[in-house]
């Protein structure tokens, strides 16, 4: 697997956990992107302090305000990114922002389901729609007819918890709203792969592993995978993506995850 070479990338949920890990790794590449857009809800807040510190050292890092459940915020983010790119397209959109509610099947509520779907499923749909013109522009400006993440791609961060075959860690955490929202995200990814292939845009879902983050640690046990291992692995996997991988669901080591 080669090293990822990409001119511009946007990561959502970039102020902590896997999102922040993506930003760090992208900035640390031997040939880092010309633009790394790090989107989060409160760019000037305390929870984005590490991002702010990185931005002070890396002029190619731009922090973008984004609330993935608000269409107006998504539209404003797309406009801001477009202004920075000055006529060139966005190569890579990583839909990483997500949330989980840890409740049992019997305790799940309409509010939980609606809130988690809004963040984990509807957010990536609306973001991909909003950034589609910039992704198309990147695809049109790249040589060759094949698909790749260096050309134009949407990567949706999913979870093996969404696998209907595996139902991973059911006894540890039922979190039905999360599982259902990520299963729906997988179908969205498949639909995007079919709908956007003609535009030269690759679409895939990735399971990052059970990772040592604020979200991952709340399942009651220490997860086995570090943020660095997960993100480093995912970047290696997506660097090797080609036409045959669009519409697939893989893990951070490149293994196929059963639907």
CSV table of C-alpha atoms in Angstrom, one decimal:
chain,number,residue,atom,x,y,z
A,1,UNK,CA,0.0,0.0,0.0
A,2,UNK,CA,1.3,3.4,-1.0
A,3,UNK,CA,1.2,6.6,0.9
A,4,UNK,CA,-1.9,8.8,0.6
A,5,UNK,CA,-1.3,11.8,-1.7
A,6,UNK,CA,-4.2,14.2,-1.6
A,7,UNK,CA,-4.4,17.9,-2.3
A,8,UNK,CA,-7.4,18.7,0.0
A,9,UNK,CA,-9.3,16.9,2.7
A,10,UNK,CA,-12.2,17.7,5.0
A,11,UNK,CA,-12.6,15.8,8.3
A,12,UNK,CA,-15.8,16.2,10.4
A,13,UNK,CA,-15.8,15.8,14.2
A,14,UNK,CA,-12.1,16.9,14.1
A,15,UNK,CA,-11.6,18.3,17.6
A,16,UNK,CA,-11.1,15.0,19.4
A,17,UNK,CA,-10.7,11.2,19.1
A,18,UNK,CA,-10.5,9.7,15.6
A,19,UNK,CA,-11.2,13.0,13.9
A,20,UNK,CA,-8.3,14.8,15.6
A,21,UNK,CA,-6.2,11.7,14.9
A,22,UNK,CA,-6.9,12.1,11.2
A,23,UNK,CA,-5.9,15.7,11.3
A,24,UNK,CA,-2.6,14.9,13.1
A,25,UNK,CA,-1.7,12.1,10.7
A,26,UNK,CA,-2.6,14.1,7.6
A,27,UNK,CA,-0.4,17.0,8.7
A,28,UNK,CA,2.4,14.6,9.5
A,29,UNK,CA,2.5,12.9,6.1
A,30,UNK,CA,5.8,13.2,4.1
A,31,UNK,CA,3.7,15.0,1.4
A,32,UNK,CA,0.9,16.6,3.5
A,33,UNK,CA,-2.3,18.0,1.8
A,34,UNK,CA,-2.2,21.6,0.6
A,35,UNK,CA,-5.4,22.0,2.6
A,36,UNK,CA,-6.7,20.2,5.7
A,37,UNK,CA,-10.1,21.4,6.7
A,38,UNK,CA,-11.0,20.4,10.3
A,39,UNK,CA,-14.7,20.8,11.0
A,40,UNK,CA,-16.1,20.9,14.5
A,41,UNK,CA,-19.0,22.5,16.4
A,42,UNK,CA,-17.2,25.1,18.4
A,43,UNK,CA,-13.8,25.9,16.9
A,44,UNK,CA,-13.0,28.6,19.5
A,45,UNK,CA,-14.1,26.5,22.5
A,46,UNK,CA,-12.1,24.6,25.1
A,47,UNK,CA,-12.8,21.2,23.4
A,48,UNK,CA,-11.1,22.5,20.3
A,49,UNK,CA,-7.9,23.6,22.0
A,50,UNK,CA,-5.7,20.9,20.5
A,51,UNK,CA,-7.0,21.8,17.1
A,52,UNK,CA,-6.2,25.5,17.7
A,53,UNK,CA,-2.7,24.6,18.8
A,54,UNK,CA,-2.2,22.6,15.6
A,55,UNK,CA,-3.6,25.4,13.4
A,56,UNK,CA,-1.1,27.9,14.9
A,57,UNK,CA,1.8,25.7,13.7
A,58,UNK,CA,0.4,24.5,10.4
A,59,UNK,CA,-0.8,27.2,7.9
A,60,UNK,CA,-2.4,24.5,5.7
A,61,UNK,CA,-4.9,23.6,8.5
A,62,UNK,CA,-8.1,25.5,8.5
A,63,UNK,CA,-10.7,25.0,11.3
A,64,UNK,CA,-14.3,25.2,10.0
A,65,UNK,CA,-17.4,25.7,12.2
A,66,UNK,CA,-19.9,22.9,11.5
A,67,UNK,CA,-22.9,21.4,13.2
A,68,UNK,CA,-23.7,18.3,11.2
A,69,UNK,CA,-27.4,18.3,12.2
A,70,UNK,CA,-28.0,21.8,10.9
A,71,UNK,CA,-28.4,22.3,7.1
A,72,UNK,CA,-27.6,26.0,7.3
A,73,UNK,CA,-24.3,25.2,9.1
A,74,UNK,CA,-23.4,22.6,6.4
A,75,UNK,CA,-24.2,25.0,3.6
A,76,UNK,CA,-22.0,27.7,5.3
A,77,UNK,CA,-19.1,25.2,5.7
A,78,UNK,CA,-19.2,24.2,2.1
A,79,UNK,CA,-19.1,27.8,1.0
A,80,UNK,CA,-16.2,28.5,3.3
A,81,UNK,CA,-14.2,25.5,2.0
A,82,UNK,CA,-15.0,26.5,-1.6
A,83,UNK,CA,-13.6,30.0,-0.9
A,84,UNK,CA,-10.3,28.6,0.4
A,85,UNK,CA,-10.0,26.2,-2.5
A,86,UNK,CA,-10.3,29.1,-5.0
A,87,UNK,CA,-11.7,27.2,-7.9
A,88,UNK,CA,-10.1,23.8,-7.3
A,89,UNK,CA,-12.1,20.9,-5.9
A,90,UNK,CA,-12.2,18.9,-2.7
A,91,UNK,CA,-10.5,15.5,-3.0
A,92,UNK,CA,-11.5,13.8,0.1
A,93,UNK,CA,-14.5,14.1,2.5
A,94,UNK,CA,-14.2,12.0,5.7
A,95,UNK,CA,-17.6,11.9,7.4
A,96,UNK,CA,-16.3,11.1,10.9
A,97,UNK,CA,-18.6,13.1,13.3
A,98,UNK,CA,-20.8,10.7,15.2
A,99,UNK,CA,-22.5,10.0,18.5
A,100,UNK,CA,-23.7,7.1,20.6
A,101,UNK,CA,-26.3,6.7,23.3
A,102,UNK,CA,-25.6,3.8,25.6
A,103,UNK,CA,-29.0,2.3,26.5
A,104,UNK,CA,-30.6,-1.1,26.5
A,105,UNK,CA,-33.1,-2.1,23.9
A,106,UNK,CA,-36.0,-1.6,26.3
A,107,UNK,CA,-34.8,1.9,27.3
A,108,UNK,CA,-34.3,3.3,23.8
A,109,UNK,CA,-36.6,6.3,23.0
A,110,UNK,CA,-37.9,8.2,20.0
A,111,UNK,CA,-35.7,11.1,21.0
A,112,UNK,CA,-32.5,8.9,21.1
A,113,UNK,CA,-33.3,7.4,17.7
A,114,UNK,CA,-34.0,10.7,16.1
A,115,UNK,CA,-30.9,12.5,17.6
A,116,UNK,CA,-28.5,9.7,16.7
A,117,UNK,CA,-29.9,9.2,13.2
A,118,UNK,CA,-29.6,13.0,12.6
A,119,UNK,CA,-25.9,12.9,13.5
A,120,UNK,CA,-24.8,9.6,12.2
A,121,UNK,CA,-26.9,9.1,9.1
A,122,UNK,CA,-28.6,12.3,7.9
A,123,UNK,CA,-25.5,14.4,8.6
A,124,UNK,CA,-23.3,12.4,6.2
A,125,UNK,CA,-26.1,12.5,3.6
A,126,UNK,CA,-26.4,16.3,3.7
A,127,UNK,CA,-22.7,16.9,3.9
A,128,UNK,CA,-22.1,14.8,0.8
A,129,UNK,CA,-24.8,16.6,-1.0
A,130,UNK,CA,-23.4,20.0,0.0
A,131,UNK,CA,-19.8,19.1,-1.0
A,132,UNK,CA,-20.7,17.2,-4.2
A,133,UNK,CA,-20.0,20.2,-6.5
A,134,UNK,CA,-16.5,20.5,-5.0
A,135,UNK,CA,-15.9,16.7,-5.2
A,136,UNK,CA,-17.1,16.7,-8.8
A,137,UNK,CA,-14.7,19.5,-9.6
A,138,UNK,CA,-11.8,17.6,-8.0
A,139,UNK,CA,-12.7,14.5,-10.0
A,140,UNK,CA,-12.8,16.5,-13.2
A,141,UNK,CA,-9.5,18.0,-12.5
A,142,UNK,CA,-7.7,14.7,-11.9
A,143,UNK,CA,-6.0,12.7,-14.6
A,144,UNK,CA,-7.1,9.2,-15.5
A,145,UNK,CA,-10.5,7.4,-15.5
A,146,UNK,CA,-10.2,5.3,-12.4
A,147,UNK,CA,-11.4,6.0,-8.9
A,148,UNK,CA,-9.2,6.8,-5.9
A,149,UNK,CA,-9.1,8.8,-2.7
A,150,UNK,CA,-6.5,11.1,-4.3
A,151,UNK,CA,-8.9,12.0,-7.0
A,152,UNK,CA,-12.3,12.3,-5.3
A,153,UNK,CA,-13.8,10.3,-2.5
A,154,UNK,CA,-16.4,10.1,0.4
A,155,UNK,CA,-15.3,8.0,3.3
A,156,UNK,CA,-18.0,7.3,5.9
A,157,UNK,CA,-16.8,6.2,9.3
A,158,UNK,CA,-19.1,3.4,10.2
A,159,UNK,CA,-18.7,0.6,12.8
A,160,UNK,CA,-18.7,-3.2,13.0
A,161,UNK,CA,-21.5,-2.6,15.6
A,162,UNK,CA,-23.7,-2.0,12.6
A,163,UNK,CA,-23.0,-5.4,11.1
A,164,UNK,CA,-26.3,-7.4,11.1
A,165,UNK,CA,-24.3,-10.6,10.8
A,166,UNK,CA,-21.9,-9.9,13.6
A,167,UNK,CA,-23.9,-7.7,16.1
A,168,UNK,CA,-20.5,-7.0,17.7
A,169,UNK,CA,-20.2,-6.6,21.5
A,170,UNK,CA,-24.0,-7.0,22.1
A,171,UNK,CA,-23.5,-8.0,25.7
A,172,UNK,CA,-21.2,-5.0,26.4
A,173,UNK,CA,-23.4,-2.4,24.8
A,174,UNK,CA,-26.8,-2.8,23.1
A,175,UNK,CA,-26.9,0.9,22.0
A,176,UNK,CA,-29.6,0.1,19.4
A,177,UNK,CA,-29.9,3.6,18.1
A,178,UNK,CA,-26.2,3.7,17.3
A,179,UNK,CA,-26.2,0.3,15.6
A,180,UNK,CA,-29.3,1.1,13.5
A,181,UNK,CA,-27.9,4.5,12.5
A,182,UNK,CA,-24.6,3.0,11.3
A,183,UNK,CA,-26.4,0.2,9.4
A,184,UNK,CA,-28.3,3.0,7.6
A,185,UNK,CA,-25.0,4.8,7.0
A,186,UNK,CA,-23.7,1.6,5.3
A,187,UNK,CA,-26.7,1.6,3.0
A,188,UNK,CA,-26.2,5.3,2.3
A,189,UNK,CA,-22.6,4.5,1.4
A,190,UNK,CA,-23.7,1.9,-1.1
A,191,UNK,CA,-26.2,4.3,-2.6
A,192,UNK,CA,-23.6,7.0,-2.9
A,193,UNK,CA,-21.2,4.6,-4.6
A,194,UNK,CA,-23.8,3.8,-7.2
A,195,UNK,CA,-25.0,7.4,-7.6
A,196,UNK,CA,-21.6,9.1,-7.7
A,197,UNK,CA,-19.5,6.7,-9.6
A,198,UNK,CA,-20.4,8.4,-12.9
A,199,UNK,CA,-18.9,11.6,-11.5
A,200,UNK,CA,-15.6,9.9,-10.7
A,201,UNK,CA,-16.2,9.8,-6.9
A,202,UNK,CA,-15.3,6.8,-4.8
A,203,UNK,CA,-17.5,6.0,-1.8
A,204,UNK,CA,-16.7,3.5,1.0
A,205,UNK,CA,-17.5,2.8,4.7
A,206,UNK,CA,-14.7,2.1,7.2
A,207,UNK,CA,-14.8,0.5,10.6
A,208,UNK,CA,-12.1,2.2,12.7
A,209,UNK,CA,-11.8,-0.6,15.2
A,210,UNK,CA,-12.9,-0.4,18.8
A,211,UNK,CA,-10.8,2.6,19.6
A,212,UNK,CA,-9.5,4.3,22.8
A,213,UNK,CA,-11.6,7.5,22.6
A,214,UNK,CA,-14.1,9.2,24.8
A,215,UNK,CA,-16.8,7.5,22.9
A,216,UNK,CA,-15.2,4.1,22.8
A,217,UNK,CA,-14.2,4.0,26.4
A,218,UNK,CA,-17.7,4.4,27.7
A,219,UNK,CA,-18.6,0.8,26.8
A,220,UNK,CA,-17.2,-0.3,30.2
A,221,UNK,CA,-13.9,-1.9,29.0
A,222,UNK,CA,-10.7,-0.5,27.6
A,223,UNK,CA,-10.8,-0.8,23.8
A,224,UNK,CA,-7.9,-2.7,22.2
A,225,UNK,CA,-7.0,-0.1,19.5
A,226,UNK,CA,-5.3,3.2,19.9
A,227,UNK,CA,-6.3,6.3,17.9
A,228,UNK,CA,-2.8,6.3,16.2
A,229,UNK,CA,-3.2,2.6,15.2
A,230,UNK,CA,-6.7,3.1,13.9
A,231,UNK,CA,-6.1,6.3,11.9
A,232,UNK,CA,-2.7,5.1,10.6
A,233,UNK,CA,-4.3,1.9,9.4
A,234,UNK,CA,-7.3,3.6,7.8
A,235,UNK,CA,-5.1,6.0,5.9
A,236,UNK,CA,-3.1,3.1,4.5
A,237,UNK,CA,-6.3,1.3,3.5
A,238,UNK,CA,-7.8,4.3,1.7
A,239,UNK,CA,-4.5,5.1,0.0
A,240,UNK,CA,-4.9,1.7,-1.8
A,241,UNK,CA,-8.5,2.2,-2.7
A,242,UNK,CA,-9.4,1.9,-6.4
A,243,UNK,CA,-12.5,1.3,-8.6
A,244,UNK,CA,-13.1,-2.2,-7.1
A,245,UNK,CA,-13.4,-0.8,-3.6
A,246,UNK,CA,-16.2,1.7,-4.1
A,247,UNK,CA,-19.3,0.7,-2.2
A,248,UNK,CA,-17.4,-1.6,0.2
A,249,UNK,CA,-17.3,-1.9,4.0
A,250,UNK,CA,-13.8,-2.6,5.3
A,251,UNK,CA,-12.0,-2.3,8.7
A,252,UNK,CA,-8.9,-0.3,9.6
A,253,UNK,CA,-6.7,-3.2,8.6
A,254,UNK,CA,-8.3,-3.6,5.2
A,255,UNK,CA,-10.4,-6.7,6.0
A,256,UNK,CA,-14.0,-6.9,4.7
A,257,UNK,CA,-16.7,-6.3,7.4
A,258,UNK,CA,-19.9,-8.4,6.8
A,259,UNK,CA,-23.0,-6.4,6.2
